[in-house]
Every structure is written in C-alpha cells, then in structure tokens.
CSV table of C-alpha atoms in Angstrom, one decimal:
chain,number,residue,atom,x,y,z
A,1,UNK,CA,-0.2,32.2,64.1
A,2,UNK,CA,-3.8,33.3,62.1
A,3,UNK,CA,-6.8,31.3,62.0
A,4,UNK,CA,-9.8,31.8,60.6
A,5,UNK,CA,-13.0,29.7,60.8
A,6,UNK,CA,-17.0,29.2,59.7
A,7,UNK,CA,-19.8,28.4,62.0
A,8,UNK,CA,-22.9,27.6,60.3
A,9,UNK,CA,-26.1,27.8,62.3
A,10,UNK,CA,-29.9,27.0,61.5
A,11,UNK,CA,-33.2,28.8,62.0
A,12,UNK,CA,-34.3,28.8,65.6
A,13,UNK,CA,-31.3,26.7,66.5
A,14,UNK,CA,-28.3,27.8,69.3
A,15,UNK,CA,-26.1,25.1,68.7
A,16,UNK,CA,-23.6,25.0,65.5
A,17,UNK,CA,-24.7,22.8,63.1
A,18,UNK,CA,-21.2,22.7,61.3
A,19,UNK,CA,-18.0,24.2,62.0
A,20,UNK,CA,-14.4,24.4,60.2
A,21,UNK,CA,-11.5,26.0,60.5
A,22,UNK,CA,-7.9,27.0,58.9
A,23,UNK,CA,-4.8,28.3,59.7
A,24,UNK,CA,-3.2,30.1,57.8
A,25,UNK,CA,0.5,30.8,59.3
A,26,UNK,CA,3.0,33.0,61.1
A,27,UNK,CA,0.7,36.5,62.1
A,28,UNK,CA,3.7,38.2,60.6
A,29,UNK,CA,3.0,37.0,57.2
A,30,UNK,CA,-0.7,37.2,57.2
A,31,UNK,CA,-3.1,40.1,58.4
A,32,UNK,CA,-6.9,40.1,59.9
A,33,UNK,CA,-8.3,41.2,56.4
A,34,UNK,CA,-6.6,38.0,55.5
A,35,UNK,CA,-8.2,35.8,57.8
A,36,UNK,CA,-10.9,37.4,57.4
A,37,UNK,CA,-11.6,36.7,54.2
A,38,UNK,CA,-11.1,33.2,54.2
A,39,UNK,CA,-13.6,32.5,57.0
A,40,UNK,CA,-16.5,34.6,54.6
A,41,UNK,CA,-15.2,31.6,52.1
A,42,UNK,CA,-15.2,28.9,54.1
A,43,UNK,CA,-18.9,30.3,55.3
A,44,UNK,CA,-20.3,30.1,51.6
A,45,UNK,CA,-18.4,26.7,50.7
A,46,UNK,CA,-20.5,25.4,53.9
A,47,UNK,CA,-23.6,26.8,52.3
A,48,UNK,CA,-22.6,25.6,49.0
A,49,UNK,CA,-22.2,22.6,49.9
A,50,UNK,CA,-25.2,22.0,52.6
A,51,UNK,CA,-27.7,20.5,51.9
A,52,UNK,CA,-30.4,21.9,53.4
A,53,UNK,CA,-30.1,25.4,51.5
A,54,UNK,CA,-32.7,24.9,48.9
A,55,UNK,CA,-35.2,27.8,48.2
A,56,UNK,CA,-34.5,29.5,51.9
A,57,UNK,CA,-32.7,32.3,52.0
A,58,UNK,CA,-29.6,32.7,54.1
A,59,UNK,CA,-26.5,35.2,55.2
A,60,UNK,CA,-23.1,34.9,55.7
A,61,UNK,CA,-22.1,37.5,58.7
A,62,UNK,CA,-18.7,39.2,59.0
A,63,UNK,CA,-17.1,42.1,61.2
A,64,UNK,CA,-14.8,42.9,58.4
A,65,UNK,CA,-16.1,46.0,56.9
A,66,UNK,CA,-13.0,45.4,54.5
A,67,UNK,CA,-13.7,42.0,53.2
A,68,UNK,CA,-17.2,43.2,52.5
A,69,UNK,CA,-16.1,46.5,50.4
A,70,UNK,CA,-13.5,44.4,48.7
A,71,UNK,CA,-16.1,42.0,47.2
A,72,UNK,CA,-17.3,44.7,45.4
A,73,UNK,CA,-14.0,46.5,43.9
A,74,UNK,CA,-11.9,45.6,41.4
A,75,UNK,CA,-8.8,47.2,42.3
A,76,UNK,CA,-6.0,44.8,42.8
A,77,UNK,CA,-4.6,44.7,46.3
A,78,UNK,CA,-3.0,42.7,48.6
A,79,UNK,CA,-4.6,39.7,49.4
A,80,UNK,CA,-7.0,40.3,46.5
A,81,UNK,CA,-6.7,36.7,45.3
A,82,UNK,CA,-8.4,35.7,48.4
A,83,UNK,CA,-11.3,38.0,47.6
A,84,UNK,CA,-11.0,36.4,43.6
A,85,UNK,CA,-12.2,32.9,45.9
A,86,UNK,CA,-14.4,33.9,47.0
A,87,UNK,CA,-16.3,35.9,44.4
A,88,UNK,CA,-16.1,32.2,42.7
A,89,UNK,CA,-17.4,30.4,45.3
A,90,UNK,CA,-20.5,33.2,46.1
A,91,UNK,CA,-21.1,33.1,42.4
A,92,UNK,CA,-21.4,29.1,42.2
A,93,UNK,CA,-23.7,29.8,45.5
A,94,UNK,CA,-26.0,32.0,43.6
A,95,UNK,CA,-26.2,30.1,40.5
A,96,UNK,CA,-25.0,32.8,37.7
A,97,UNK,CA,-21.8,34.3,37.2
A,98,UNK,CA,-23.0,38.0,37.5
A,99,UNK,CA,-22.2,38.0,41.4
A,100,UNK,CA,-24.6,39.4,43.9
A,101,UNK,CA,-24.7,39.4,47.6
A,102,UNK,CA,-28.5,40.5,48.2
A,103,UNK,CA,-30.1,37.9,46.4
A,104,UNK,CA,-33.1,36.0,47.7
A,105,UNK,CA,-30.5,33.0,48.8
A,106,UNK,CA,-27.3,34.7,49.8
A,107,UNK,CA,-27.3,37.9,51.7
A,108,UNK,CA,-23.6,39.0,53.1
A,109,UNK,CA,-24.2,41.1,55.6
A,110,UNK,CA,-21.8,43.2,58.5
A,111,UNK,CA,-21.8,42.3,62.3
A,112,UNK,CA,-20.8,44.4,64.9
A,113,UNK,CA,-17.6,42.6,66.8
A,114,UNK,CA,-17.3,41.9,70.5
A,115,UNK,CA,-20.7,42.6,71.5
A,116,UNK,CA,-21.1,39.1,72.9
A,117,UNK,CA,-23.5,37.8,69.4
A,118,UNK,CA,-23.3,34.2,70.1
A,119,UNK,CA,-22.4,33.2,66.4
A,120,UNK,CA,-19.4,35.8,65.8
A,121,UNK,CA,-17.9,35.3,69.5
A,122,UNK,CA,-18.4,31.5,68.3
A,123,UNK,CA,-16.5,32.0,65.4
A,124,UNK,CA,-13.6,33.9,67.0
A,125,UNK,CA,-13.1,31.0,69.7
A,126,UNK,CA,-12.7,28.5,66.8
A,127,UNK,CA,-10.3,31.1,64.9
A,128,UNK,CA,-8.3,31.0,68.0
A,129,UNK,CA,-7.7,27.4,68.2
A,130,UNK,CA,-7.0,27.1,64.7
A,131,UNK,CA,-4.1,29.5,65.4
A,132,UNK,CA,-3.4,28.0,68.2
A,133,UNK,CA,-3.4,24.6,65.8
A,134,UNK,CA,-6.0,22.9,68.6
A,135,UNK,CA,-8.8,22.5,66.1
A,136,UNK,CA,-8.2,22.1,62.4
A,137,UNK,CA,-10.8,21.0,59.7
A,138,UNK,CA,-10.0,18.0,57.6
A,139,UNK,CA,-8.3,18.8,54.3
A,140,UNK,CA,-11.5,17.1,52.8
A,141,UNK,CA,-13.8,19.6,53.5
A,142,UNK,CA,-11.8,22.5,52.5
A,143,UNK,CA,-11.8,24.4,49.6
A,144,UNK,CA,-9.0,22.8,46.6
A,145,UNK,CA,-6.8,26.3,46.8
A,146,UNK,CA,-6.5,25.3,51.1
A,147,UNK,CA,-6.2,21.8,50.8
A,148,UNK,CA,-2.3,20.8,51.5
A,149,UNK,CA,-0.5,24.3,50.9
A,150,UNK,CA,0.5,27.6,52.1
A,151,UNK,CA,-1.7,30.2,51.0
A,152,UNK,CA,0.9,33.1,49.5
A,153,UNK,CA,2.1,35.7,52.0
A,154,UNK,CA,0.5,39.4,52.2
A,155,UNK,CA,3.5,41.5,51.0
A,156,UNK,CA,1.7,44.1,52.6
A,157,UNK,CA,1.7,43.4,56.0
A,158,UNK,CA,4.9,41.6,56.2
A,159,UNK,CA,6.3,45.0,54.5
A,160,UNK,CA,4.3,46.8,58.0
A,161,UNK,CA,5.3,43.9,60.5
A,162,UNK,CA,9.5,44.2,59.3
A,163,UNK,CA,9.0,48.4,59.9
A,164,UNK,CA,7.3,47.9,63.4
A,165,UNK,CA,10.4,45.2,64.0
A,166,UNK,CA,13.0,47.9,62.7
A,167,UNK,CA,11.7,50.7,64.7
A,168,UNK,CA,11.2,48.6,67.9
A,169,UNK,CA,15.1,48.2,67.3
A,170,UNK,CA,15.8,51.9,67.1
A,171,UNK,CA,14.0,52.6,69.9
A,172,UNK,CA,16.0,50.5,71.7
A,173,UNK,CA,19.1,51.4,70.4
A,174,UNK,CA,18.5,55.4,71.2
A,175,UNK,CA,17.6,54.6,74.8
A,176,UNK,CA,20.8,52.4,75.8
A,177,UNK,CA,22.8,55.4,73.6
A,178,UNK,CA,25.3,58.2,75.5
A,179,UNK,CA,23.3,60.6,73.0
A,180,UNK,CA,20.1,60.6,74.3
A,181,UNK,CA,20.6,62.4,77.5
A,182,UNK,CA,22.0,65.6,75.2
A,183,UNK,CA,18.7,65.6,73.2
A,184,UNK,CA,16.5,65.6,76.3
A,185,UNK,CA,16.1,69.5,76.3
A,186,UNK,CA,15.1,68.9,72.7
A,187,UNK,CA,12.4,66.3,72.8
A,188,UNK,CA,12.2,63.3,75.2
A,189,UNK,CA,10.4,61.3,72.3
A,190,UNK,CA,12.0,59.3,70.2
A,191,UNK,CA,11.8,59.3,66.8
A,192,UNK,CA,11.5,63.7,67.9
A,193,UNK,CA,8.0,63.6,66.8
A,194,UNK,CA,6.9,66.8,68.4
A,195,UNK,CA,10.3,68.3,67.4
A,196,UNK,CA,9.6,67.6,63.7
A,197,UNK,CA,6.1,68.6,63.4
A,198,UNK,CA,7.0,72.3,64.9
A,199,UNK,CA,10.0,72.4,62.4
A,200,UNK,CA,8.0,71.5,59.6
A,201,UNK,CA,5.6,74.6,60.0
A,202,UNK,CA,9.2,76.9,59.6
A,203,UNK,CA,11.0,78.5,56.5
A,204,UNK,CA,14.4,76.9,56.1
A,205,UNK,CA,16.0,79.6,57.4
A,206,UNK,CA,14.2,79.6,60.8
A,207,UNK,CA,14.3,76.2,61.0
A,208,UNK,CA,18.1,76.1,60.9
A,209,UNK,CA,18.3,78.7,63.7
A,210,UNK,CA,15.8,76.9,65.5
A,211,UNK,CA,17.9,73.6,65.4
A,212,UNK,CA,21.1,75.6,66.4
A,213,UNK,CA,19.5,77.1,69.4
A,214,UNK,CA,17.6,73.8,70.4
A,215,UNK,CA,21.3,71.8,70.2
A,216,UNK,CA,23.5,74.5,71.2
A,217,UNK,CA,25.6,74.5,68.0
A,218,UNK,CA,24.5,78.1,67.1
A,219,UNK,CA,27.9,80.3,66.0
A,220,UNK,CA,26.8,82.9,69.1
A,221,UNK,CA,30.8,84.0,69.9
A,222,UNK,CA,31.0,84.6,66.4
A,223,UNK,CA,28.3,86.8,65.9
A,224,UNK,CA,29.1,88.7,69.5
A,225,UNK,CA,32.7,89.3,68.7
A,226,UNK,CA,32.0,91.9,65.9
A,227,UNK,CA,31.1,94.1,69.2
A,228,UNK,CA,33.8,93.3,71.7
A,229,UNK,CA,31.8,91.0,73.6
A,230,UNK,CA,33.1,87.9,72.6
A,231,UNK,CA,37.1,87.6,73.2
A,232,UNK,CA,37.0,85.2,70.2
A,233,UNK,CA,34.9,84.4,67.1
C-alpha cells in the first residue's frame, strides 16, 4: 500500500502541532510522485485552514524534486490532476489566482531525504502507517476530492509495475528451461544484454555471422566442401 501524510510544526517548537494522513491504495497502482504530491496538499490544506497563519510567513517542505518541478509546468502527465489540487489549494493559500510559491506567506521549498531532519523523517513514519492503514486522518479534515473515494490509478506506473511482473516471469521461465544451458557460451544473462549491445554496434552482415558462430548454426561443412575438406556440404 501508499500513504502519504502532513506534519505541521510551529516556530521554535519540536513537537507536531497537527498531523494527517491518507492512503491511497495498492503500491502497484500508485507511485512516490503520487504520494508525494498529495502530502504537499494536505500540507497547504493544514495551512489553509490554520488558524494561526495570519501575516507570518511559512513553507511547506518536500523531497520530491518532481512534485516541486511539476507545480510549475503545464504539460499533462500522469498524475497531473493531483498537481491541478494542489495548484488550487496553494492559490486559495496565497489569496489570488496567479499562483506563486515564494510569496511573503507560502514558500515551497526542497528537503534533502533521509538525513535524519526531524520533520521529513516525521512525515515518513506517519506515511508508513497510513500504508500500513495504522493511522488514518478523519474524512473531515480531508480535502472534498479524498474524502470517501479512490483517487484514479497512475496508468503510468501500473503500465511499469505489469512489465517488471512480466519480466520477473521470463526470468523465471528461462532459468527452469532445457535451453539455457546451450546459450551459456553466449551470454549467461538473461534477457542477453551484453550479447545485444555488441551486436548492435555490427552491419547486418557481420552480425549474422557473429550469431552463427556464437550458436554453432554457421553452414561451416558447406563452405569447406568446395575444397575436399568436408566429405559433405
């Protein structure tokens, strides 16, 4: 499973002043990015919705290099609806619809991950039980588009997870196959890796000799018989 999850924390304070988390499903249907992206929401519907913002200035911290570039592109990708959310909610944060993220209230700023920062390690803890399913926040203080639904799948990475599943699979297959002990003289690796990249740098021509001579299936007898030294061809 994938959770994601906010902590809030105040000036010169080490203990969380709020926290709340999500889950958001099977880890084969959602990615990191994913996740990620919905704890930077969560973080500014906390600050949205605090109140003890006022006039002081605050930041949201993330170690997702990719949420922050997304917030700032408009080229539809997967899981760009999740950045769309929060675009909305950092725009009602910041009081006009022309978003920015280095205001004088509402910085969003990148943190370095597992480098023991007691707020981002904090954060990862509660993301862990929320995919674990040991800590989830009410469906009150979520946001509407969390509250009592499935958040659509990233065809993306269920696309990645299926071809890591299906080549998992062939692996196995080719290692409990008769075959594999003929090809060990060829390359030891499956999918032939090492094999393919030094074929790839040949003509076709060379290639095809290359593969004969590598498999054994090169027409030698026929090619020594025009001189007697083959009894057939």
């Amino acid at each position: 499973m994938v959770g994601a999850s906010a902590v809030m924390y105040y000036a010169e304070c080490n203990k969380p002043a709020q926290t709340i988390q999500y889950q958001l499903g099977q880890d084969t249907e959602y990615s990191t990015d994913n996740a990620e992206a919905v704890g930077v929401t969560l973080g500014c519907w906390m600050l949205r919705n605090s109140s003890r913002l006022g006039p002081l200035s605050s930041s949201i911290y993330t170690d997702s290099k990719n949420v922050i570039k997304a917030t700032t592109t408009r080229t539809p990708k997967s899981g760009s609806y999740l950045v769309e959310e929060l675009n909305k909610i950092a725009a009602g944060l910041m009081g006009h619809e022309q978003i920015q993220y280095h205001g004088e209230k509402f910085t969003l700023r990148w943190i370095p991950a597992h480098k023991n920062i007691t707020g981002n390690e904090t954060a990862d803890m509660e993301a862990q039980r929320a995919a674990a399913g040991e800590q989830l926040a009410p469906q009150s203080l979520l946001l509407h588009y969390l509250r009592n639904r499935k958040l659509p799948i990233s065809p993306k990475h269920l696309k990645s997870c299926m071809q890591i599943s299906l080549n998992d699979e062939a692996t196995r297959q080719w290692n409990t196959s008769h075959r594999k002990q003929s090809f060990a003289n060829i390359d030891t690796g499956y999918p032939f890796n090492n094999f393919r990249k030094i074929q790839n740098t040949m003509t076709r021509t060379k290639a095809n000799i290359y593969m004969q001579l590598r498999t054994g299936h090169i027409p030698l007898n026929s090619y020594l018989h025009h001189f007697g030294k083959s009894d057939s061809s």
